[in-house]
Amino acid sequence: SLTKICRLMLTGLKSLVRKATSIFASPKAQTYPIIIPRSDHSLSRQNLSPNAVKVLYRLNKAGFDAYLVGGCIRDHLIGVDAKDFDVVTNATPEEIHDLFSNSRLIGRRFRLVHVTFGREIIEVSTFRAPSAQEDSASKPQESLKGKDSARSAHGIVLRDNVYGSIEEDAERRDFTFNALYYNVQDFSIHDYCGGLEDIANKKIRIIGDARQRYQEDPVRMLRAIRFAGKLGFDIDEETAAPIKEMAHLLDHIPPARLFEEVLKLLGSGNGIKTFHLLRQYGLFKYLFPDTEALLVSGWKRDDLNPEAFILQGLENTDKRLQTGKTTAPYFLYAVMLWPSVVLRHEEFQSQGMPATPALHQAASMVLDNQVASTAIPRRFSTPMREIWDMQFRLPKRYGKRAFVLLDHPRFRAAFDFLLIRELSGTELGGLGAWWESFQFANENEQRELIKSIDLRANDKEGPKKRRPRRRKKSNAPQRETPEE
Ligand code: ATP
Ligand code: MG
């Protein structure tokens, strides 16, 4: 239709004007971008998601500039499999949305479009201009700078929807290796900030002034650590220097965002390295405050060495991920918080609370404290509680109990958890090996295994003794009457 043709001509013109102005406006135009032609790099269309390529072509055909950017280009050049494909363009979110019937506008802090192809989502966003620097110290209240960009009292960027040129877009990305753009029209890579050289030198380098960039978005500190753990790169000196003293800014990040970041940090397949780096840079404390306090205190028990246990849990997860297996995110969270649960459990019991309610109380307390730092959705906290609960049920195998436990939906996770406890030095009298045999035995063998349990070794195990019923005193607070 005529209006469509007009619109296409107009957007074509707009992009031409944008290109022209950006060439004249940027003094760095002579040196950047460095353009690497197809013949000089290893990235080919075969390495890319066909859906991402489709999105690029469609945008180009409509007269827009469009590039692949970020993790997919970086990871490919490093030799890691890319997991998602991000497209960036000079089309606005509304224009993108109009072009793709299979798309949705999302985000508030950062508006973008999701184009869906079955299970694959291609994220398409518009070139952003760096958000204007503001003197945050003189403005104690949230300062709103128009409705498209805003900062909090701490200088954290709350909204970032000012559109710009590709040069500006490159400048507001976090690290140099994340500002590489792939142009599907001539298969070239455009490097705006020296990312290729940094990849060659295995360096993580923030774009611009590190302090200012962490102030705008403290999560960038976590991202630096994440890439160091995942890629085995070194963090450039100037990029690393302010992290320790600025770590506290993470206190101002919404717990839900930190939760997502923790899953990526510890679920990269390099959890041990990442854990050490997080602690070394003073960031771990803002993600797991109770766990950090416990590790620093040096608290230990004969049957639990917190650090050894956590490292064992991370090693197990790393191995699984490195061999292509999956892990449940709640499992790692259950590992990270277990030492705190054990400590609180002990405290509640020493106040006279019976073992089971004390455990539930301990779990609630630890989870309540934790969600102030990193939100934990209920679909994660419920299985975490079950894993912890099962640690006290797995020793009790008498009668039909072992069969009931085996059918529990969380059996496998709880069993893996138990093995990690044993591997980290907790003496459980061969409990892990017993369950290992029990799972794979036939019914007769299973009965033999139950008979073989040495009741004397664990006298809590035997057939249920009848206990005189406690009379409920309606007014007396229950928890002050110890059970036995
Ligand atoms: P991965 O997908 O492996 O986690 P990624 O680099 O692709 O790594 P995304 O969160 O998918 O990470 O972000 C895509 C791109 O957006 C990044 O490569 C980077 O250019 C930019 N980006 C993401 N988060 C930030 C941030 N906090 N500050 C500035 N730029 C960012
Ligand atoms: Mg990505």
PDB file of N, CA, C and O in Angstrom, residues 323-392:
ATOM      1  N   THR A 323      29.604 -31.904  31.413  1.00  0.00           N
ATOM      2  CA  THR A 323      29.360 -33.114  30.625  1.00  0.00           C
ATOM      3  C   THR A 323      27.969 -33.074  29.989  1.00  0.00           C
ATOM      4  O   THR A 323      27.396 -34.102  29.650  1.00  0.00           O
ATOM      5  N   GLY A 324      27.434 -31.873  29.851  1.00  0.00           N
ATOM      6  CA  GLY A 324      26.189 -31.692  29.109  1.00  0.00           C
ATOM      7  C   GLY A 324      24.922 -32.061  29.861  1.00  0.00           C
ATOM      8  O   GLY A 324      23.846 -32.093  29.293  1.00  0.00           O
ATOM      9  N   LYS A 325      25.065 -32.355  31.174  1.00  0.00           N
ATOM     10  CA  LYS A 325      23.852 -32.650  31.949  1.00  0.00           C
ATOM     11  C   LYS A 325      23.232 -31.354  32.458  1.00  0.00           C
ATOM     12  O   LYS A 325      23.881 -30.313  32.465  1.00  0.00           O
ATOM     13  N   THR A 326      22.007 -31.463  32.894  1.00  0.00           N
ATOM     14  CA  THR A 326      21.368 -30.265  33.427  1.00  0.00           C
ATOM     15  C   THR A 326      21.436 -30.294  34.957  1.00  0.00           C
ATOM     16  O   THR A 326      21.688 -31.328  35.556  1.00  0.00           O
ATOM     17  N   THR A 327      21.226 -29.140  35.555  1.00  0.00           N
ATOM     18  CA  THR A 327      21.112 -29.104  37.013  1.00  0.00           C
ATOM     19  C   THR A 327      19.899 -28.248  37.348  1.00  0.00           C
ATOM     20  O   THR A 327      19.543 -27.350  36.604  1.00  0.00           O
ATOM     21  N   ALA A 328      19.308 -28.563  38.475  1.00  0.00           N
ATOM     22  CA  ALA A 328      18.168 -27.754  38.909  1.00  0.00           C
ATOM     23  C   ALA A 328      18.707 -26.560  39.695  1.00  0.00           C
ATOM     24  O   ALA A 328      19.527 -26.735  40.590  1.00  0.00           O
ATOM     25  N   PRO A 329      18.260 -25.368  39.372  1.00  0.00           N
ATOM     26  CA  PRO A 329      18.762 -24.174  40.071  1.00  0.00           C
ATOM     27  C   PRO A 329      18.501 -24.237  41.578  1.00  0.00           C
ATOM     28  O   PRO A 329      19.307 -23.758  42.369  1.00  0.00           O
ATOM     29  N   TYR A 330      17.377 -24.873  41.978  1.00  0.00           N
ATOM     30  CA  TYR A 330      17.091 -24.928  43.406  1.00  0.00           C
ATOM     31  C   TYR A 330      18.111 -25.778  44.149  1.00  0.00           C
ATOM     32  O   TYR A 330      18.344 -25.602  45.332  1.00  0.00           O
ATOM     33  N   PHE A 331      18.743 -26.717  43.430  1.00  0.00           N
ATOM     34  CA  PHE A 331      19.729 -27.586  44.071  1.00  0.00           C
ATOM     35  C   PHE A 331      20.911 -26.765  44.593  1.00  0.00           C
ATOM     36  O   PHE A 331      21.313 -26.888  45.749  1.00  0.00           O
ATOM     37  N   LEU A 332      21.439 -25.910  43.718  1.00  0.00           N
ATOM     38  CA  LEU A 332      22.575 -25.078  44.124  1.00  0.00           C
ATOM     39  C   LEU A 332      22.202 -24.119  45.254  1.00  0.00           C
ATOM     40  O   LEU A 332      22.985 -23.889  46.166  1.00  0.00           O
ATOM     41  N   TYR A 333      21.000 -23.574  45.151  1.00  0.00           N
ATOM     42  CA  TYR A 333      20.549 -22.696  46.226  1.00  0.00           C
ATOM     43  C   TYR A 333      20.435 -23.469  47.543  1.00  0.00           C
ATOM     44  O   TYR A 333      20.778 -22.955  48.603  1.00  0.00           O
ATOM     45  N   ALA A 334      19.966 -24.699  47.463  1.00  0.00           N
ATOM     46  CA  ALA A 334      19.869 -25.530  48.672  1.00  0.00           C
ATOM     47  C   ALA A 334      21.262 -25.779  49.241  1.00  0.00           C
ATOM     48  O   ALA A 334      21.454 -25.782  50.458  1.00  0.00           O
ATOM     49  N   VAL A 335      22.241 -25.964  48.363  1.00  0.00           N
ATOM     50  CA  VAL A 335      23.622 -26.170  48.815  1.00  0.00           C
ATOM     51  C   VAL A 335      24.151 -24.915  49.511  1.00  0.00           C
ATOM     52  O   VAL A 335      24.679 -24.970  50.624  1.00  0.00           O
ATOM     53  N   MET A 336      23.970 -23.771  48.853  1.00  0.00           N
ATOM     54  CA  MET A 336      24.556 -22.533  49.380  1.00  0.00           C
ATOM     55  C   MET A 336      24.005 -22.177  50.764  1.00  0.00           C
ATOM     56  O   MET A 336      24.689 -21.545  51.562  1.00  0.00           O
ATOM     57  N   LEU A 337      22.754 -22.553  51.025  1.00  0.00           N
ATOM     58  CA  LEU A 337      22.131 -22.144  52.284  1.00  0.00           C
ATOM     59  C   LEU A 337      22.123 -23.227  53.361  1.00  0.00           C
ATOM     60  O   LEU A 337      21.761 -22.974  54.507  1.00  0.00           O
ATOM     61  N   TRP A 338      22.532 -24.440  53.001  1.00  0.00           N
ATOM     62  CA  TRP A 338      22.478 -25.558  53.947  1.00  0.00           C
ATOM     63  C   TRP A 338      23.261 -25.300  55.239  1.00  0.00           C
ATOM     64  O   TRP A 338      22.720 -25.518  56.341  1.00  0.00           O
ATOM     65  N   PRO A 339      24.502 -24.804  55.159  1.00  0.00           N
ATOM     66  CA  PRO A 339      25.220 -24.586  56.420  1.00  0.00           C
ATOM     67  C   PRO A 339      24.454 -23.649  57.368  1.00  0.00           C
ATOM     68  O   PRO A 339      24.416 -23.905  58.575  1.00  0.00           O
ATOM     69  N   SER A 340      23.813 -22.621  56.827  1.00  0.00           N
ATOM     70  CA  SER A 340      23.031 -21.721  57.680  1.00  0.00           C
ATOM     71  C   SER A 340      21.839 -22.450  58.280  1.00  0.00           C
ATOM     72  O   SER A 340      21.473 -22.222  59.431  1.00  0.00           O
ATOM     73  N   VAL A 341      21.217 -23.313  57.483  1.00  0.00           N
ATOM     74  CA  VAL A 341      20.069 -24.075  57.993  1.00  0.00           C
ATOM     75  C   VAL A 341      20.519 -24.966  59.148  1.00  0.00           C
ATOM     76  O   VAL A 341      19.851 -25.026  60.195  1.00  0.00           O
ATOM     77  N   VAL A 342      21.666 -25.626  58.988  1.00  0.00           N
ATOM     78  CA  VAL A 342      22.161 -26.520  60.049  1.00  0.00           C
ATOM     79  C   VAL A 342      22.452 -25.728  61.327  1.00  0.00           C
ATOM     80  O   VAL A 342      22.092 -26.143  62.430  1.00  0.00           O
ATOM     81  N   LEU A 343      23.079 -24.569  61.148  1.00  0.00           N
ATOM     82  CA  LEU A 343      23.400 -23.729  62.310  1.00  0.00           C
ATOM     83  C   LEU A 343      22.131 -23.290  63.056  1.00  0.00           C
ATOM     84  O   LEU A 343      22.022 -23.416  64.268  1.00  0.00           O
ATOM     85  N   ARG A 344      21.147 -22.792  62.304  1.00  0.00           N
ATOM     86  CA  ARG A 344      19.887 -22.343  62.933  1.00  0.00           C
ATOM     87  C   ARG A 344      19.136 -23.514  63.563  1.00  0.00           C
ATOM     88  O   ARG A 344      18.536 -23.381  64.627  1.00  0.00           O
ATOM     89  N   HIS A 345      19.187 -24.652  62.889  1.00  0.00           N
ATOM     90  CA  HIS A 345      18.535 -25.848  63.406  1.00  0.00           C
ATOM     91  C   HIS A 345      19.083 -26.183  64.790  1.00  0.00           C
ATOM     92  O   HIS A 345      18.337 -26.447  65.734  1.00  0.00           O
ATOM     93  N   GLU A 346      20.403 -26.138  64.876  1.00  0.00           N
ATOM     94  CA  GLU A 346      21.066 -26.422  66.144  1.00  0.00           C
ATOM     95  C   GLU A 346      20.621 -25.415  67.215  1.00  0.00           C
ATOM     96  O   GLU A 346      20.322 -25.773  68.348  1.00  0.00           O
ATOM     97  N   GLU A 347      20.547 -24.136  66.820  1.00  0.00           N
ATOM     98  CA  GLU A 347      20.154 -23.098  67.777  1.00  0.00           C
ATOM     99  C   GLU A 347      18.726 -23.308  68.286  1.00  0.00           C
ATOM    100  O   GLU A 347      18.462 -23.242  69.477  1.00  0.00           O
ATOM    101  N   PHE A 348      17.804 -23.571  67.356  1.00  0.00           N
ATOM    102  CA  PHE A 348      16.415 -23.774  67.773  1.00  0.00           C
ATOM    103  C   PHE A 348      16.275 -25.004  68.675  1.00  0.00           C
ATOM    104  O   PHE A 348      15.517 -25.005  69.635  1.00  0.00           O
ATOM    105  N   GLN A 349      17.039 -26.050  68.360  1.00  0.00           N
ATOM    106  CA  GLN A 349      16.960 -27.254  69.195  1.00  0.00           C
ATOM    107  C   GLN A 349      17.520 -26.983  70.590  1.00  0.00           C
ATOM    108  O   GLN A 349      16.993 -27.488  71.576  1.00  0.00           O
ATOM    109  N   SER A 350      18.578 -26.189  70.621  1.00  0.00           N
ATOM    110  CA  SER A 350      19.168 -25.915  71.935  1.00  0.00           C
ATOM    111  C   SER A 350      18.239 -25.051  72.786  1.00  0.00           C
ATOM    112  O   SER A 350      18.373 -24.979  74.003  1.00  0.00           O
ATOM    113  N   GLN A 351      17.267 -24.390  72.115  1.00  0.00           N
ATOM    114  CA  GLN A 351      16.251 -23.657  72.881  1.00  0.00           C
ATOM    115  C   GLN A 351      15.107 -24.573  73.303  1.00  0.00           C
ATOM    116  O   GLN A 351      14.097 -24.108  73.823  1.00  0.00           O
ATOM    117  N   GLY A 352      15.237 -25.878  72.986  1.00  0.00           N
ATOM    118  CA  GLY A 352      14.249 -26.842  73.437  1.00  0.00           C
ATOM    119  C   GLY A 352      13.216 -27.226  72.398  1.00  0.00           C
ATOM    120  O   GLY A 352      12.276 -27.961  72.697  1.00  0.00           O
ATOM    121  N   MET A 353      13.395 -26.740  71.191  1.00  0.00           N
ATOM    122  CA  MET A 353      12.409 -27.090  70.162  1.00  0.00           C
ATOM    123  C   MET A 353      12.708 -28.490  69.628  1.00  0.00           C
ATOM    124  O   MET A 353      13.868 -28.833  69.424  1.00  0.00           O
ATOM    125  N   PRO A 354      11.680 -29.323  69.404  1.00  0.00           N
ATOM    126  CA  PRO A 354      11.918 -30.658  68.847  1.00  0.00           C
ATOM    127  C   PRO A 354      12.504 -30.570  67.440  1.00  0.00           C
ATOM    128  O   PRO A 354      12.317 -29.567  66.744  1.00  0.00           O
ATOM    129  N   ALA A 355      13.166 -31.657  67.034  1.00  0.00           N
ATOM    130  CA  ALA A 355      13.963 -31.633  65.804  1.00  0.00           C
ATOM    131  C   ALA A 355      13.194 -31.176  64.560  1.00  0.00           C
ATOM    132  O   ALA A 355      13.662 -30.315  63.822  1.00  0.00           O
ATOM    133  N   THR A 356      12.016 -31.740  64.329  1.00  0.00           N
ATOM    134  CA  THR A 356      11.329 -31.437  63.070  1.00  0.00           C
ATOM    135  C   THR A 356      10.823 -29.994  62.982  1.00  0.00           C
ATOM    136  O   THR A 356      11.147 -29.302  62.018  1.00  0.00           O
ATOM    137  N   PRO A 357      10.080 -29.530  63.988  1.00  0.00           N
ATOM    138  CA  PRO A 357       9.706 -28.112  63.903  1.00  0.00           C
ATOM    139  C   PRO A 357      10.915 -27.184  63.882  1.00  0.00           C
ATOM    140  O   PRO A 357      10.884 -26.147  63.213  1.00  0.00           O
ATOM    141  N   ALA A 358      11.967 -27.561  64.571  1.00  0.00           N
ATOM    142  CA  ALA A 358      13.171 -26.724  64.584  1.00  0.00           C
ATOM    143  C   ALA A 358      13.747 -26.613  63.170  1.00  0.00           C
ATOM    144  O   ALA A 358      14.208 -25.553  62.752  1.00  0.00           O
ATOM    145  N   LEU A 359      13.665 -27.713  62.440  1.00  0.00           N
ATOM    146  CA  LEU A 359      14.182 -27.681  61.064  1.00  0.00           C
ATOM    147  C   LEU A 359      13.327 -26.762  60.192  1.00  0.00           C
ATOM    148  O   LEU A 359      13.854 -25.956  59.413  1.00  0.00           O
ATOM    149  N   HIS A 360      12.022 -26.883  60.345  1.00  0.00           N
ATOM    150  CA  HIS A 360      11.141 -26.051  59.518  1.00  0.00           C
ATOM    151  C   HIS A 360      11.323 -24.575  59.853  1.00  0.00           C
ATOM    152  O   HIS A 360      11.352 -23.720  58.967  1.00  0.00           O
ATOM    153  N   GLN A 361      11.475 -24.320  61.128  1.00  0.00           N
ATOM    154  CA  GLN A 361      11.698 -22.946  61.579  1.00  0.00           C
ATOM    155  C   GLN A 361      13.023 -22.412  61.038  1.00  0.00           C
ATOM    156  O   GLN A 361      13.100 -21.274  60.566  1.00  0.00           O
ATOM    157  N   ALA A 362      14.042 -23.256  61.093  1.00  0.00           N
ATOM    158  CA  ALA A 362      15.368 -22.859  60.601  1.00  0.00           C
ATOM    159  C   ALA A 362      15.298 -22.561  59.108  1.00  0.00           C
ATOM    160  O   ALA A 362      15.817 -21.547  58.634  1.00  0.00           O
ATOM    161  N   ALA A 363      14.614 -23.433  58.367  1.00  0.00           N
ATOM    162  CA  ALA A 363      14.498 -23.246  56.917  1.00  0.00           C
ATOM    163  C   ALA A 363      13.787 -21.937  56.606  1.00  0.00           C
ATOM    164  O   ALA A 363      14.231 -21.156  55.756  1.00  0.00           O
ATOM    165  N   SER A 364      12.704 -21.664  57.330  1.00  0.00           N
ATOM    166  CA  SER A 364      11.957 -20.427  57.086  1.00  0.00           C
ATOM    167  C   SER A 364      12.804 -19.201  57.380  1.00  0.00           C
ATOM    168  O   SER A 364      12.804 -18.231  56.629  1.00  0.00           O
ATOM    169  N   MET A 365      13.535 -19.283  58.470  1.00  0.00           N
ATOM    170  CA  MET A 365      14.344 -18.134  58.862  1.00  0.00           C
ATOM    171  C   MET A 365      15.431 -17.859  57.818  1.00  0.00           C
ATOM    172  O   MET A 365      15.629 -16.712  57.394  1.00  0.00           O
ATOM    173  N   VAL A 366      16.101 -18.905  57.389  1.00  0.00           N
ATOM    174  CA  VAL A 366      17.180 -18.747  56.411  1.00  0.00           C
ATOM    175  C   VAL A 366      16.616 -18.234  55.079  1.00  0.00           C
ATOM    176  O   VAL A 366      17.178 -17.319  54.469  1.00  0.00           O
ATOM    177  N   LEU A 367      15.489 -18.773  54.652  1.00  0.00           N
ATOM    178  CA  LEU A 367      14.890 -18.318  53.391  1.00  0.00           C
ATOM    179  C   LEU A 367      14.427 -16.870  53.494  1.00  0.00           C
ATOM    180  O   LEU A 367      14.638 -16.074  52.587  1.00  0.00           O
ATOM    181  N   ASP A 368      13.811 -16.520  54.634  1.00  0.00           N
ATOM    182  CA  ASP A 368      13.354 -15.130  54.825  1.00  0.00           C
ATOM    183  C   ASP A 368      14.515 -14.147  54.736  1.00  0.00           C
ATOM    184  O   ASP A 368      14.416 -13.098  54.118  1.00  0.00           O
ATOM    185  N   ASN A 369      15.627 -14.506  55.382  1.00  0.00           N
ATOM    186  CA  ASN A 369      16.800 -13.622  55.307  1.00  0.00           C
ATOM    187  C   ASN A 369      17.321 -13.531  53.886  1.00  0.00           C
ATOM    188  O   ASN A 369      17.722 -12.476  53.415  1.00  0.00           O
ATOM    189  N   GLN A 370      17.336 -14.667  53.221  1.00  0.00           N
ATOM    190  CA  GLN A 370      17.930 -14.707  51.889  1.00  0.00           C
ATOM    191  C   GLN A 370      17.139 -13.894  50.860  1.00  0.00           C
ATOM    192  O   GLN A 370      17.730 -13.218  50.030  1.00  0.00           O
ATOM    193  N   VAL A 371      15.815 -13.939  50.923  1.00  0.00           N
ATOM    194  CA  VAL A 371      15.035 -13.251  49.890  1.00  0.00           C
ATOM    195  C   VAL A 371      15.198 -11.734  49.939  1.00  0.00           C
ATOM    196  O   VAL A 371      14.876 -11.041  48.982  1.00  0.00           O
ATOM    197  N   ALA A 372      15.741 -11.210  51.045  1.00  0.00           N
ATOM    198  CA  ALA A 372      16.031  -9.777  51.072  1.00  0.00           C
ATOM    199  C   ALA A 372      17.192  -9.450  50.128  1.00  0.00           C
ATOM    200  O   ALA A 372      17.311  -8.331  49.647  1.00  0.00           O
ATOM    201  N   SER A 373      18.051 -10.425  49.869  1.00  0.00           N
ATOM    202  CA  SER A 373      19.167 -10.198  48.952  1.00  0.00           C
ATOM    203  C   SER A 373      18.824 -10.661  47.549  1.00  0.00           C
ATOM    204  O   SER A 373      18.904  -9.917  46.589  1.00  0.00           O
ATOM    205  N   THR A 374      18.507 -11.938  47.417  1.00  0.00           N
ATOM    206  CA  THR A 374      18.121 -12.454  46.105  1.00  0.00           C
ATOM    207  C   THR A 374      16.768 -13.131  46.252  1.00  0.00           C
ATOM    208  O   THR A 374      16.622 -14.071  47.020  1.00  0.00           O
ATOM    209  N   ALA A 375      15.797 -12.633  45.529  1.00  0.00           N
ATOM    210  CA  ALA A 375      14.461 -13.230  45.580  1.00  0.00           C
ATOM    211  C   ALA A 375      14.573 -14.718  45.255  1.00  0.00           C
ATOM    212  O   ALA A 375      15.442 -15.119  44.502  1.00  0.00           O
ATOM    213  N   ILE A 376      13.724 -15.540  45.871  1.00  0.00           N
ATOM    214  CA  ILE A 376      13.662 -16.955  45.488  1.00  0.00           C
ATOM    215  C   ILE A 376      12.201 -17.278  45.217  1.00  0.00           C
ATOM    216  O   ILE A 376      11.400 -17.296  46.141  1.00  0.00           O
ATOM    217  N   PRO A 377      11.832 -17.509  43.975  1.00  0.00           N
ATOM    218  CA  PRO A 377      10.430 -17.837  43.686  1.00  0.00           C
ATOM    219  C   PRO A 377      10.027 -19.123  44.418  1.00  0.00           C
ATOM    220  O   PRO A 377      10.876 -19.977  44.691  1.00  0.00           O
ATOM    221  N   ARG A 378       8.737 -19.233  44.713  1.00  0.00           N
ATOM    222  CA  ARG A 378       8.272 -20.396  45.462  1.00  0.00           C
ATOM    223  C   ARG A 378       8.558 -21.723  44.752  1.00  0.00           C
ATOM    224  O   ARG A 378       8.788 -22.734  45.381  1.00  0.00           O
ATOM    225  N   ARG A 379       8.557 -21.686  43.437  1.00  0.00           N
ATOM    226  CA  ARG A 379       8.838 -22.936  42.738  1.00  0.00           C
ATOM    227  C   ARG A 379      10.268 -23.411  42.983  1.00  0.00           C
ATOM    228  O   ARG A 379      10.645 -24.526  42.653  1.00  0.00           O
ATOM    229  N   PHE A 380      11.100 -22.542  43.566  1.00  0.00           N
ATOM    230  CA  PHE A 380      12.441 -22.959  43.981  1.00  0.00           C
ATOM    231  C   PHE A 380      12.508 -23.234  45.476  1.00  0.00           C
ATOM    232  O   PHE A 380      13.144 -24.180  45.898  1.00  0.00           O
ATOM    233  N   SER A 381      11.855 -22.398  46.278  1.00  0.00           N
ATOM    234  CA  SER A 381      12.014 -22.565  47.726  1.00  0.00           C
ATOM    235  C   SER A 381      11.335 -23.835  48.224  1.00  0.00           C
ATOM    236  O   SER A 381      11.824 -24.466  49.152  1.00  0.00           O
ATOM    237  N   THR A 382      10.239 -24.241  47.586  1.00  0.00           N
ATOM    238  CA  THR A 382       9.574 -25.471  48.022  1.00  0.00           C
ATOM    239  C   THR A 382      10.487 -26.691  47.834  1.00  0.00           C
ATOM    240  O   THR A 382      10.724 -27.425  48.802  1.00  0.00           O
ATOM    241  N   PRO A 383      11.026 -26.918  46.656  1.00  0.00           N
ATOM    242  CA  PRO A 383      11.956 -28.053  46.543  1.00  0.00           C
ATOM    243  C   PRO A 383      13.202 -27.929  47.422  1.00  0.00           C
ATOM    244  O   PRO A 383      13.736 -28.949  47.863  1.00  0.00           O
ATOM    245  N   MET A 384      13.634 -26.710  47.699  1.00  0.00           N
ATOM    246  CA  MET A 384      14.793 -26.556  48.603  1.00  0.00           C
ATOM    247  C   MET A 384      14.445 -27.090  49.987  1.00  0.00           C
ATOM    248  O   MET A 384      15.208 -27.853  50.587  1.00  0.00           O
ATOM    249  N   ARG A 385      13.278 -26.699  50.485  1.00  0.00           N
ATOM    250  CA  ARG A 385      12.833 -27.201  51.789  1.00  0.00           C
ATOM    251  C   ARG A 385      12.739 -28.725  51.781  1.00  0.00           C
ATOM    252  O   ARG A 385      13.095 -29.391  52.745  1.00  0.00           O
ATOM    253  N   GLU A 386      12.242 -29.261  50.672  1.00  0.00           N
ATOM    254  CA  GLU A 386      12.094 -30.720  50.594  1.00  0.00           C
ATOM    255  C   GLU A 386      13.449 -31.426  50.645  1.00  0.00           C
ATOM    256  O   GLU A 386      13.611 -32.447  51.316  1.00  0.00           O
ATOM    257  N   ILE A 387      14.414 -30.866  49.935  1.00  0.00           N
ATOM    258  CA  ILE A 387      15.758 -31.461  49.960  1.00  0.00           C
ATOM    259  C   ILE A 387      16.303 -31.462  51.381  1.00  0.00           C
ATOM    260  O   ILE A 387      16.844 -32.463  51.860  1.00  0.00           O
ATOM    261  N   TRP A 388      16.157 -30.345  52.079  1.00  0.00           N
ATOM    262  CA  TRP A 388      16.667 -30.247  53.454  1.00  0.00           C
ATOM    263  C   TRP A 388      15.929 -31.225  54.363  1.00  0.00           C
ATOM    264  O   TRP A 388      16.539 -31.944  55.155  1.00  0.00           O
ATOM    265  N   ASP A 389      14.630 -31.254  54.227  1.00  0.00           N
ATOM    266  CA  ASP A 389      13.802 -32.138  55.026  1.00  0.00           C
ATOM    267  C   ASP A 389      14.216 -33.600  54.844  1.00  0.00           C
ATOM    268  O   ASP A 389      14.314 -34.372  55.794  1.00  0.00           O
ATOM    269  N   MET A 390      14.454 -33.961  53.604  1.00  0.00           N
ATOM    270  CA  MET A 390      14.804 -35.343  53.277  1.00  0.00           C
ATOM    271  C   MET A 390      16.133 -35.769  53.911  1.00  0.00           C
ATOM    272  O   MET A 390      16.350 -36.952  54.133  1.00  0.00           O
ATOM    273  N   GLN A 391      17.019 -34.817  54.200  1.00  0.00           N
ATOM    274  CA  GLN A 391      18.295 -35.190  54.814  1.00  0.00           C
ATOM    275  C   GLN A 391      18.062 -35.849  56.170  1.00  0.00           C
ATOM    276  O   GLN A 391      18.842 -36.679  56.616  1.00  0.00           O
ATOM    277  N   PHE A 392      16.970 -35.494  56.828  1.00  0.00           N
ATOM    278  CA  PHE A 392      16.653 -36.085  58.124  1.00  0.00           C
ATOM    279  C   PHE A 392      15.772 -37.315  57.990  1.00  0.00           C
ATOM    280  O   PHE A 392      15.602 -38.067  58.932  1.00  0.00           O
TER     281      PHE A 392
END
